[in-house]
Tab-separated table of C-alpha atoms in Angstrom:
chain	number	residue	atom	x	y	z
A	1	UNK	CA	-14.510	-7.706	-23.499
A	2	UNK	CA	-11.046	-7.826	-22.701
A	3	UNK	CA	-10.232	-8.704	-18.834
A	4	UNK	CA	-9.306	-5.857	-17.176
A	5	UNK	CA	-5.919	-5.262	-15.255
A	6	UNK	CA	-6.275	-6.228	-11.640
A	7	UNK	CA	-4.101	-3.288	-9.994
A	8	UNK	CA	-4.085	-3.498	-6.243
A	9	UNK	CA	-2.013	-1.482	-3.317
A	10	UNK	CA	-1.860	0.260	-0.190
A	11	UNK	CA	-1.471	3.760	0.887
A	12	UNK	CA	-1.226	2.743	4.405
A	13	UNK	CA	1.052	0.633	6.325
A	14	UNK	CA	1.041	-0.767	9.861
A	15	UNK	CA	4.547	1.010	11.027
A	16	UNK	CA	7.337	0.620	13.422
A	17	UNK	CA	6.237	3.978	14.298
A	18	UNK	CA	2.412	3.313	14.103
A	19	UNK	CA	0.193	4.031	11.245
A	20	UNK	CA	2.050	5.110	8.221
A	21	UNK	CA	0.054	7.502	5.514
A	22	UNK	CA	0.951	7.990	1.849
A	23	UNK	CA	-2.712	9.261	1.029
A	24	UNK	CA	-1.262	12.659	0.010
A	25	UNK	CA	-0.263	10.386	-3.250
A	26	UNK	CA	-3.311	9.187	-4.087
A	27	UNK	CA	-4.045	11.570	-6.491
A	28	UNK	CA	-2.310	14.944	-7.298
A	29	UNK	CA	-5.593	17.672	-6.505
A	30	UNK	CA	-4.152	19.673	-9.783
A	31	UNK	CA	-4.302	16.462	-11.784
A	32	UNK	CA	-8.023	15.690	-10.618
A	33	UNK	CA	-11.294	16.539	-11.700
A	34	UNK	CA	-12.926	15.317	-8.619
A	35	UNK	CA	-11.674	13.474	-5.177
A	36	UNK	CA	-14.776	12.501	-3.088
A	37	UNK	CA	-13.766	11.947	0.516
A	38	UNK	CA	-16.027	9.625	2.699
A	39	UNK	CA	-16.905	10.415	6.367
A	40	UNK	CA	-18.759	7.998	8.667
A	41	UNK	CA	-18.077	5.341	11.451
A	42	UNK	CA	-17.402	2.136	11.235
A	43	UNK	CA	-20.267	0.013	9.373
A	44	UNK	CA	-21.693	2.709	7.468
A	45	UNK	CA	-21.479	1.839	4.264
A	46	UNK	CA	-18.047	3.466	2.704
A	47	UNK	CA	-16.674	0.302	1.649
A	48	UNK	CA	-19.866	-0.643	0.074
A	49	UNK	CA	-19.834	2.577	-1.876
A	50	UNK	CA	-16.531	2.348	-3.124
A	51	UNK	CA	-16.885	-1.173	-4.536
A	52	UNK	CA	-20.687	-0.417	-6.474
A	53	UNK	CA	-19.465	1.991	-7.811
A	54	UNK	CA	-15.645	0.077	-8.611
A	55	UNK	CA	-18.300	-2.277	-10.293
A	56	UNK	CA	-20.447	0.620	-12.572
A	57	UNK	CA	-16.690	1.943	-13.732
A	58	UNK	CA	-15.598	-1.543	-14.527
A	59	UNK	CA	-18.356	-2.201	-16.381
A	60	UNK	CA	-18.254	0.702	-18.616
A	61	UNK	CA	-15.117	-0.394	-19.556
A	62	UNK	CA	-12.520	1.524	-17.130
A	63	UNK	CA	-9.841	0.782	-14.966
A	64	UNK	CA	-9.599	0.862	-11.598
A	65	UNK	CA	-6.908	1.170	-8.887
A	66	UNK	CA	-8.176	-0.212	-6.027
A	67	UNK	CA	-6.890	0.787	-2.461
A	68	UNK	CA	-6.656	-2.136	-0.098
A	69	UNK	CA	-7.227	-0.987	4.292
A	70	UNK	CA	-3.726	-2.321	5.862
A	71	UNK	CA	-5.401	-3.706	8.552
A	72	UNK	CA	-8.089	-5.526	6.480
A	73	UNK	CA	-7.013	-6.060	3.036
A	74	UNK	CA	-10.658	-7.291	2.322
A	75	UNK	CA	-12.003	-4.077	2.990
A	76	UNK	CA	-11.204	-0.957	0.614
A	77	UNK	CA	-9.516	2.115	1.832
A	78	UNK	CA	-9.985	3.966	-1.674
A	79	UNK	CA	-10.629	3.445	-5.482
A	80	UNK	CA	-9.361	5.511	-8.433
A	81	UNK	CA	-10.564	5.769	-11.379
A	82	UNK	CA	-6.976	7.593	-13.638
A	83	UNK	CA	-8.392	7.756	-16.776
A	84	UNK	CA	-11.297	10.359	-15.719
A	85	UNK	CA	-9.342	11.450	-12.887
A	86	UNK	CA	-11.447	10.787	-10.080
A	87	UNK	CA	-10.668	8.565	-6.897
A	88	UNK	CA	-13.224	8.275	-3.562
A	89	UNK	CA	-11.229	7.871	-0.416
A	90	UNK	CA	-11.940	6.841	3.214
A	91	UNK	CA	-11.577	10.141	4.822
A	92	UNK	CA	-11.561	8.822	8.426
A	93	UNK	CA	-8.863	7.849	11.084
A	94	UNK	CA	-5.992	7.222	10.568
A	95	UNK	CA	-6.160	7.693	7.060
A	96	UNK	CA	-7.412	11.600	7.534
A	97	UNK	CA	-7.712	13.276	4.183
A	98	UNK	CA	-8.939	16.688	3.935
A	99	UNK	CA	-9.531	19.126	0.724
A	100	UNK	CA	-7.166	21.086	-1.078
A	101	UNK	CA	-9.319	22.462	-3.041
A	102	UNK	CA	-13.099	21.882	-1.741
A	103	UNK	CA	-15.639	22.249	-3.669
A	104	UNK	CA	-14.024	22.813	-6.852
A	105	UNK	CA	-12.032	19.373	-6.777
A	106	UNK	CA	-12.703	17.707	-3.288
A	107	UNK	CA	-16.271	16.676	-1.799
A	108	UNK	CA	-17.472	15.557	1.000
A	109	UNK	CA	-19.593	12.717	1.564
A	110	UNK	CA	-21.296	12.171	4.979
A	111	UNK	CA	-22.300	8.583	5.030
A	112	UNK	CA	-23.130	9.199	9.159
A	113	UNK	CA	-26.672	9.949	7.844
A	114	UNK	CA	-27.451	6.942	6.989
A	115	UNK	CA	-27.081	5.521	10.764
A	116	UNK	CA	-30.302	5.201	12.982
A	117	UNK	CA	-28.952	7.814	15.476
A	118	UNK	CA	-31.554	6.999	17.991
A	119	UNK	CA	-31.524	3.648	18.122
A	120	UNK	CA	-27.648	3.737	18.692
A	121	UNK	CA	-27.269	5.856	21.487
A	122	UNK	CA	-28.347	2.876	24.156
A	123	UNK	CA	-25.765	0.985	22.453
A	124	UNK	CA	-23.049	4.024	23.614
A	125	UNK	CA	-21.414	2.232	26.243
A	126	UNK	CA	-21.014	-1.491	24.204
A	127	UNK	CA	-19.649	0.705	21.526
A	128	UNK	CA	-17.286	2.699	23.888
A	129	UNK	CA	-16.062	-0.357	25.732
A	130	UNK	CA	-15.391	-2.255	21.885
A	131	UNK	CA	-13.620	0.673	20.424
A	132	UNK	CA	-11.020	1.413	23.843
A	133	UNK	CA	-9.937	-2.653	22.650
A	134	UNK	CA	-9.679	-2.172	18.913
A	135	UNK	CA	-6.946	1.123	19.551
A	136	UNK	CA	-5.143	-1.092	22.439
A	137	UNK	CA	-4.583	-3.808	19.860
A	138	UNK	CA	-2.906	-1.642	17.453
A	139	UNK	CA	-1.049	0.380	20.012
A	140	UNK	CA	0.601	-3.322	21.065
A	141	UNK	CA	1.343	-3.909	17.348
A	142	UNK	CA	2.743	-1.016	17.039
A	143	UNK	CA	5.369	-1.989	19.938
A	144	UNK	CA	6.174	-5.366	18.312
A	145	UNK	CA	6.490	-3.502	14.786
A	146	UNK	CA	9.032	-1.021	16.541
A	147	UNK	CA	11.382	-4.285	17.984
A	148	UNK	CA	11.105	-6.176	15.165
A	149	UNK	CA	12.824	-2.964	13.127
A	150	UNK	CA	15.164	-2.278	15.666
A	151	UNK	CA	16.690	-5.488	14.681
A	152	UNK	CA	16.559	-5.804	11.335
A	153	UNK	CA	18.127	-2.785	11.148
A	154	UNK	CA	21.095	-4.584	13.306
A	155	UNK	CA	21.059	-6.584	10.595
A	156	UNK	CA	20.933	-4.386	8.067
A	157	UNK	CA	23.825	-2.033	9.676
A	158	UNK	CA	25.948	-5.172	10.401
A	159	UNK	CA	26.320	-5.955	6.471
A	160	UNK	CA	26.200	-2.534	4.751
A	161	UNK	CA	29.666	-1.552	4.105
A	162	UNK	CA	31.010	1.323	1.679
A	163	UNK	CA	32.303	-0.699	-0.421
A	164	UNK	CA	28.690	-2.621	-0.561
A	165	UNK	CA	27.199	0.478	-1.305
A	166	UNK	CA	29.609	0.830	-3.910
A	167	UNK	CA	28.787	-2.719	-5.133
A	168	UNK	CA	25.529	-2.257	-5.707
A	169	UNK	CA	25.665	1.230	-6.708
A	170	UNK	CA	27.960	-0.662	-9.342
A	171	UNK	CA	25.473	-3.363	-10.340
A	172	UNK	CA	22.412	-0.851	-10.737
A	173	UNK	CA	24.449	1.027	-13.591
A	174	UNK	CA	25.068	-2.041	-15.217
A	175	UNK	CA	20.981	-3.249	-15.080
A	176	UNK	CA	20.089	0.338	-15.906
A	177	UNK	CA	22.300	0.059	-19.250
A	178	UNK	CA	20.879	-2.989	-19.724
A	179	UNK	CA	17.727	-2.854	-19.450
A	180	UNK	CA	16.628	0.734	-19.764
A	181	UNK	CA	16.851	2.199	-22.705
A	182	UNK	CA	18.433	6.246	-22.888
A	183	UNK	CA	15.724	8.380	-25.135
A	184	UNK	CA	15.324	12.189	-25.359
A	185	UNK	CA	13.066	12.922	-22.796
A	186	UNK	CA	11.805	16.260	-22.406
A	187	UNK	CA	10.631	15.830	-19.102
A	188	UNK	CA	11.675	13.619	-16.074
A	189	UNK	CA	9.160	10.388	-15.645
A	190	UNK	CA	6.515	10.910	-12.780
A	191	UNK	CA	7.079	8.661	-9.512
A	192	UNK	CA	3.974	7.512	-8.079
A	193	UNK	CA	4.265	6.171	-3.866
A	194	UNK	CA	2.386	3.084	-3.589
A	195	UNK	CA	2.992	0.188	-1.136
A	196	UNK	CA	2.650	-2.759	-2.596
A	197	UNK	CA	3.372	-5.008	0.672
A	198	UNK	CA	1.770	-5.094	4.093
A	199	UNK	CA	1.535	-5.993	7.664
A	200	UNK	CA	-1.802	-7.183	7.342
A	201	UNK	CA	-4.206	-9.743	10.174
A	202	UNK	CA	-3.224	-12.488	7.798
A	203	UNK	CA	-0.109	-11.556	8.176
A	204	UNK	CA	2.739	-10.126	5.389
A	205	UNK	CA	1.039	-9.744	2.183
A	206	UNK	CA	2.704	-8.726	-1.236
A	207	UNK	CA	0.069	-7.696	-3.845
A	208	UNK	CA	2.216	-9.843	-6.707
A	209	UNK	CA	-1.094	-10.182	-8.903
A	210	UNK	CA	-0.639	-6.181	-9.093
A	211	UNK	CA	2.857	-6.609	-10.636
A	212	UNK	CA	2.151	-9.129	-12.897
A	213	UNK	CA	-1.067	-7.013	-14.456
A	214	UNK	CA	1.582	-4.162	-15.561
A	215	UNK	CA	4.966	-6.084	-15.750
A	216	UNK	CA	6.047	-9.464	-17.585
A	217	UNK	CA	9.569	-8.834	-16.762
A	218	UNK	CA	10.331	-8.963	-12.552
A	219	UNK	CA	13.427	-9.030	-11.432
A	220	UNK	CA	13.212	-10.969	-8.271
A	221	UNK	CA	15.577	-9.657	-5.447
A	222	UNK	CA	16.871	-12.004	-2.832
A	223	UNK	CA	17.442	-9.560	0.353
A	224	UNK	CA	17.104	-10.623	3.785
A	225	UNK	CA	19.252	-7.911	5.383
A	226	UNK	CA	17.742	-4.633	4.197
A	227	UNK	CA	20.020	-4.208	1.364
A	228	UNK	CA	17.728	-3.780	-1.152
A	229	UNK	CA	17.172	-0.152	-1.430
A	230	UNK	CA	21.043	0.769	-1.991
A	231	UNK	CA	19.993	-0.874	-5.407
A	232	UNK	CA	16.716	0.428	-5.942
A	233	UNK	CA	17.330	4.152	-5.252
A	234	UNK	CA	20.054	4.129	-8.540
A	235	UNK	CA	17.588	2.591	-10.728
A	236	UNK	CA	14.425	4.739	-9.755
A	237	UNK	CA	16.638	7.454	-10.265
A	238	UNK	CA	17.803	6.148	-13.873
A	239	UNK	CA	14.089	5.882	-14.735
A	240	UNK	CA	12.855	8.558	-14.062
A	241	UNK	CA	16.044	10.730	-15.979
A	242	UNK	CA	15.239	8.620	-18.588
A	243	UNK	CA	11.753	9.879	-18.962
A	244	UNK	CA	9.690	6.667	-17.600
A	245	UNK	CA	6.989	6.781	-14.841
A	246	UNK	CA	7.757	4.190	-12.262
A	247	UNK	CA	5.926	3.012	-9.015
A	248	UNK	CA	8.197	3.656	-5.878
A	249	UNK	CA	7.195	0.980	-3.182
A	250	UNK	CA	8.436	2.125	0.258
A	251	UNK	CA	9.243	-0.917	2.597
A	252	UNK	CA	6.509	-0.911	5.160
A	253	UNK	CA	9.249	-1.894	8.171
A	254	UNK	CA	11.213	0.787	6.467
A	255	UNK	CA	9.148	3.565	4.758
A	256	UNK	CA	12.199	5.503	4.225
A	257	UNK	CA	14.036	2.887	1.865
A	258	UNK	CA	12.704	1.087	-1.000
A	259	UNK	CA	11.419	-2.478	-1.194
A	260	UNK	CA	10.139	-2.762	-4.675
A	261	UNK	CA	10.233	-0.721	-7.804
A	262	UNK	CA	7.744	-0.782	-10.735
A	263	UNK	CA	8.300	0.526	-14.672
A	264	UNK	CA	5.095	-0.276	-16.602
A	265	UNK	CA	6.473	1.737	-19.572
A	266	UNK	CA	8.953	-0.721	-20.106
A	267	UNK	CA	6.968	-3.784	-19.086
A	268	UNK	CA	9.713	-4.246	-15.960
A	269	UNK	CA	9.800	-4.713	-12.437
A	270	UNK	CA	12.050	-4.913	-9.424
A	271	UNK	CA	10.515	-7.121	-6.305
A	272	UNK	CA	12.277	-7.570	-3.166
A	273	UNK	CA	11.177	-11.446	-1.810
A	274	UNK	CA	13.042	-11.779	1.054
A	275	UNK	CA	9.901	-13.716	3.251
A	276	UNK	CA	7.415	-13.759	0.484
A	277	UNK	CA	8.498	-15.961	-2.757
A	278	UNK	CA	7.081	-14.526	-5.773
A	279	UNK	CA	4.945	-17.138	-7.325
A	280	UNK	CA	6.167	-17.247	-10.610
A	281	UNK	CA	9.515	-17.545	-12.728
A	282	UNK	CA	11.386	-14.404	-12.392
A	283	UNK	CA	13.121	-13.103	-15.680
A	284	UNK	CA	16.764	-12.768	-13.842
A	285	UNK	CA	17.082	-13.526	-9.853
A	286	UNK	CA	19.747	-11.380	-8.181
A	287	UNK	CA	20.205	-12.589	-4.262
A	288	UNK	CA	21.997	-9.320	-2.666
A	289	UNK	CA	23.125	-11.428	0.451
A	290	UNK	CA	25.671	-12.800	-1.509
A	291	UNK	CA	26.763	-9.378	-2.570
A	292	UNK	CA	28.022	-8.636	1.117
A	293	UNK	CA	32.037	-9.448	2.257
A	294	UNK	CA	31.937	-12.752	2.664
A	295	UNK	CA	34.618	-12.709	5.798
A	296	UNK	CA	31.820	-10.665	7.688
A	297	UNK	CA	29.551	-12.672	6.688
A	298	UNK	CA	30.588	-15.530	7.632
A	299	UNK	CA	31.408	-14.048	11.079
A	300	UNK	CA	28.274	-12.464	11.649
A	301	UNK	CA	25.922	-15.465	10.264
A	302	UNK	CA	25.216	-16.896	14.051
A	303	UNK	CA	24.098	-13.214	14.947
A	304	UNK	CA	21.898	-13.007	11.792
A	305	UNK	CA	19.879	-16.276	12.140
A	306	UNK	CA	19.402	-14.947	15.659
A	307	UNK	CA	18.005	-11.553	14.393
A	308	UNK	CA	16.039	-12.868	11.810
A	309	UNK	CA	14.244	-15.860	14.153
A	310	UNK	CA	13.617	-12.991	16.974
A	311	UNK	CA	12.464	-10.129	14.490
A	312	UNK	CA	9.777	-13.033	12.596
A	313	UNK	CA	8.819	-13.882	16.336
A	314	UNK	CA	8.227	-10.114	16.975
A	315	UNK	CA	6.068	-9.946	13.208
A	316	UNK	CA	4.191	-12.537	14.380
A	317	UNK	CA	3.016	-11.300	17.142
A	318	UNK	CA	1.820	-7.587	16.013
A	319	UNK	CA	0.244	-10.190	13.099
A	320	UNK	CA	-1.453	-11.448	16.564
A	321	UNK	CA	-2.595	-8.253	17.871
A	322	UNK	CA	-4.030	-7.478	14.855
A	323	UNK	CA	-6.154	-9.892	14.020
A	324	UNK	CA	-7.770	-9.583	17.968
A	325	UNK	CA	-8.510	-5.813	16.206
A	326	UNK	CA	-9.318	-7.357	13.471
A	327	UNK	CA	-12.073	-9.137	15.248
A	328	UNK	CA	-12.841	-5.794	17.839
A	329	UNK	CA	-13.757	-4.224	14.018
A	330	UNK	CA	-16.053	-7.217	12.910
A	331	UNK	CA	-17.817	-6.548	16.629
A	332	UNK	CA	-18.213	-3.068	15.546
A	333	UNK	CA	-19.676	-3.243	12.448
A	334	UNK	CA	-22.520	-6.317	13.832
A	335	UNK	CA	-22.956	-3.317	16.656
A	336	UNK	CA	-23.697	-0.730	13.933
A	337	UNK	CA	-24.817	-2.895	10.424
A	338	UNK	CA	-28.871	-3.011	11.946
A	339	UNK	CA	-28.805	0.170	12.393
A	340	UNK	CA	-27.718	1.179	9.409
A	341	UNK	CA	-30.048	3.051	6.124
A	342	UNK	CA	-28.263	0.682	2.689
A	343	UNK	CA	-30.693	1.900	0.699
A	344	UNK	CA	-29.553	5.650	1.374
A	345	UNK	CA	-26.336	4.415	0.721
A	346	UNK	CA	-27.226	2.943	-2.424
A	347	UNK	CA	-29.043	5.878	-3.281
A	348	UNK	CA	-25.813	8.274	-2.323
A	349	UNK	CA	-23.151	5.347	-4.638
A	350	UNK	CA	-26.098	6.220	-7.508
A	351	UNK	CA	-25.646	10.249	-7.229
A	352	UNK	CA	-21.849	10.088	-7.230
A	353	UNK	CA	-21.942	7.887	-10.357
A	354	UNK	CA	-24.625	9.787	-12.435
A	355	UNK	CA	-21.694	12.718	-11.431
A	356	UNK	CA	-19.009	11.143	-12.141
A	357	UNK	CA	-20.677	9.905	-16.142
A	358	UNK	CA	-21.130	13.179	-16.504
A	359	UNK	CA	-16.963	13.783	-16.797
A	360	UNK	CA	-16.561	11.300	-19.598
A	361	UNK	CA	-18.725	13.847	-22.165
A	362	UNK	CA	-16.367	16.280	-20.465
C-alpha cells in the first residue's frame, strides 16, 4: 500500500493576545456529513479516541488531517477525515466548539462518563490547587507573547516603507506570472486557515513534513522583520482568482498577516523561515530583508539586532512558562488516568467508527 501523506497543523495558537482559535475552519458544517465534538476533562480519553480511530481510517486506506494541541503538539486537538467529510474535535476550553447544526451534522460525545466520579471527588482539592497553576502559566505566557510582538512589530514598522510595499507588491506579480498559470476558472479557489507554525513547550515548531507531503516546490522566504505577508497577500489573492485552493497560514505572533502560503494544486509552496530553517533545498530562496532601503537599513541595523535578541529572550521565556503547564497537565492527567473507564472509551472510538463506515456505502 502506498504510504500515506503525513498532513499535520494547528487550529490553535498560543497568542500575543492569549489563545488564538481558527476551529470555525476546521470543517465548513454545509460541507460535512458529520462533526463529532468531544467533551470531558483532562485525562479522559479524547486524545485516545481521536488517534484509534485516526488508525481504523488509515488503515482502510484514507487520509487524515491530523490537528496537533498548541500547547502539546504530542497530543491531538482534532482529526479529519475530507474525503468522507467527517472530522472529531476537542470541544473543550479554549478550543470551544459548539453545533451548527446538532444532530443532523454535529454530535456530541461525553467522554466525562467514563471517569470514576466517586472516587475523584476526595481528590477535589489536589485537582483544584493543580489546575489554578496550569491557567497562571499560560496567563504569564501570554504576557511574554504580548512583549515579544510589541517589538517585532517595531521592527516590522521601522522597515516597511511605501515604496517596500510597492516592491514586493512588484515581485509577487512577477512570481504569480511565473509560476501560476491563468486558466478559465469558473469559480474562485477555496482558502482553507490552517497554522502551520507554533509556540509550542518545545518551543517554535514549523510542521515542514506537512509541506513537503503536498508540495515539491517551496519557495523559502528569508524574513526576519515581518515583511513577509506584503508578499503573500498578492499571491493568495492570484491563486485563488486563478481558480486554485490554497492553505492560508496566519503567523501565530501575527494572526492577522500571513506567514506561509500553500498551493497543492500546483505542487507549490511559500514558507517564511525566518528562525526555523527549512530542512531541505528550497526550489528558489528569496531573503525579503534585502528588499528593504538599504540607507535605513543600515541605520536602523543596531536597533534591529537589539529587537530581535530582546523579542527571542521574551519567546523564550513564554516557551518557559509553558512547559511548567506543560508539566501542571501531565500532573493532571496521573490525577485523573486511575480513575478513568478505557474500555468505555474503547467501546465509545468502536460506535463512532461502525458510524462513520456506514458513510462510505453512502
Amino acid at each position: 500500500m502506498t504510504a500515506l501523506p503525513n498532513i499535520q497543523y494547528f487550529l490553535g495558537a498560543n497568542a500575543p493576545t492569549g489563545f488564538y482559535s481558527l476551529y470555525d475552519h476546521l470543517l465548513p458544517s454545509e460541507q460535512a456529513r458529520a462533526i463529532y465534538i468531544l467533551k470531558g476533562g483532562p485525562g479522559c480519553g479524547k486524545s485516545t479516541l481521536m488517534r484509534k480511530i485516526s488508525a481504523w481510517a488509515e488503515a482502510d486506506g484514507l487520509t487524515v488531517e491530523y490537528i496537533l494541541c498548541s500547547g502539546d503538539p504530542d497530543s491531538l486537538d482534532a482529526i479529519i477525515v475530507p474525503a468522507l467529510g467527517v472530522a472529531l474535535v476537542d470541544g473543550t476550553a479554549p478550543h470551544v466548539v459548539e453545533p451548527k447544526y446538532p444532530g443532523a451534522v454535529e454530535r456530541y460525545v461525553n467522554l466525562g462518563d467514563c471517569y470514576d466520579k466517586g472516587a475523584l471527588w476526595p481528590l477535589k482539592q489536589e485537582i483544584m490547587d493543580c489546575m489554578a497553576g496550569y491557567k497562571g502559566c499560560y496567563q504569564r505566557a501570554y504576557r511574554c507573547l504580548g512583549a515579544a510582538a510589541e517589538i517585532m512589530e517595531d521592527q516590522r514598522a521601522t522597515l516597511l516603507t511605501d515604496a517596500l510595499s510597492q516592491k514586493l507588491a512588484k515581485r509577487a506579480y512577477g512570481i504569480l506570472s511565473r509560476e501560476i498559470p491563468r486558466k478559465k476558472a469558473e469559480h474562485p479557489g477555496q482558502v482553507k486557515q490552517r497554522f502551520l507554525a507554533a509556540i509550542t513547550h518545545k518551543g517554535p515548531l514549523c510542521l515542514y513534513d506537512t509541506v513537503l507531503a503536498q508540495c515539491g516546490r517551496v519557495y523559502a522566504l528569508t524574513d526576519n522583520c515581518g515583511l513577509a505577508h506584503e508578499l503573500l497577500i498578492h499571491l493568495l489573492a492570484g491563486a485563488v482568482g486563478g481558480g486554485y485552493d490554497t492553505v492560508a497560514c496566519p503567523d501565530p505572533m501575527a494572526p492577522d498577516r500571513l506567514s506561509h502560503l500553500l498551493i497543492p494544486q500546483l505542487d507549490l509552496a511559500f514558507l517564511t523561515t525566518s528562525a526555523l530553517s527549512f530542512p531541505s533545498k528550497p526550489y528558489r530562496h528569496i531573503r525579503l530583508d534585502t528588499a528593504a532601503d538599504g540607507e535605513l537599513l543600515r541605520r536602523s541595523r543596531p536597533r534591529l539586532r537589539f529587537a530581535k535578541k530582546v523579542s527571542a529572550a521574551l519567546v523564550e521565556e513564554a516557551v518557559d512558562s509553558l512547559a511548567q503547564a506543560k508539566t501542571m497537565h501531565d500532573n493532571l492527567e496521573a490525577i485523573y488516568n486511575p480513575y478513568v473507564d478505557f474500555a468505555l472509551v474503547d467501546q465509545t472510538a468502536r460506535g463512532i467508527w461502525r458510524e462513520i463506515q456506514s458513510f462510505q456505502a453512502d
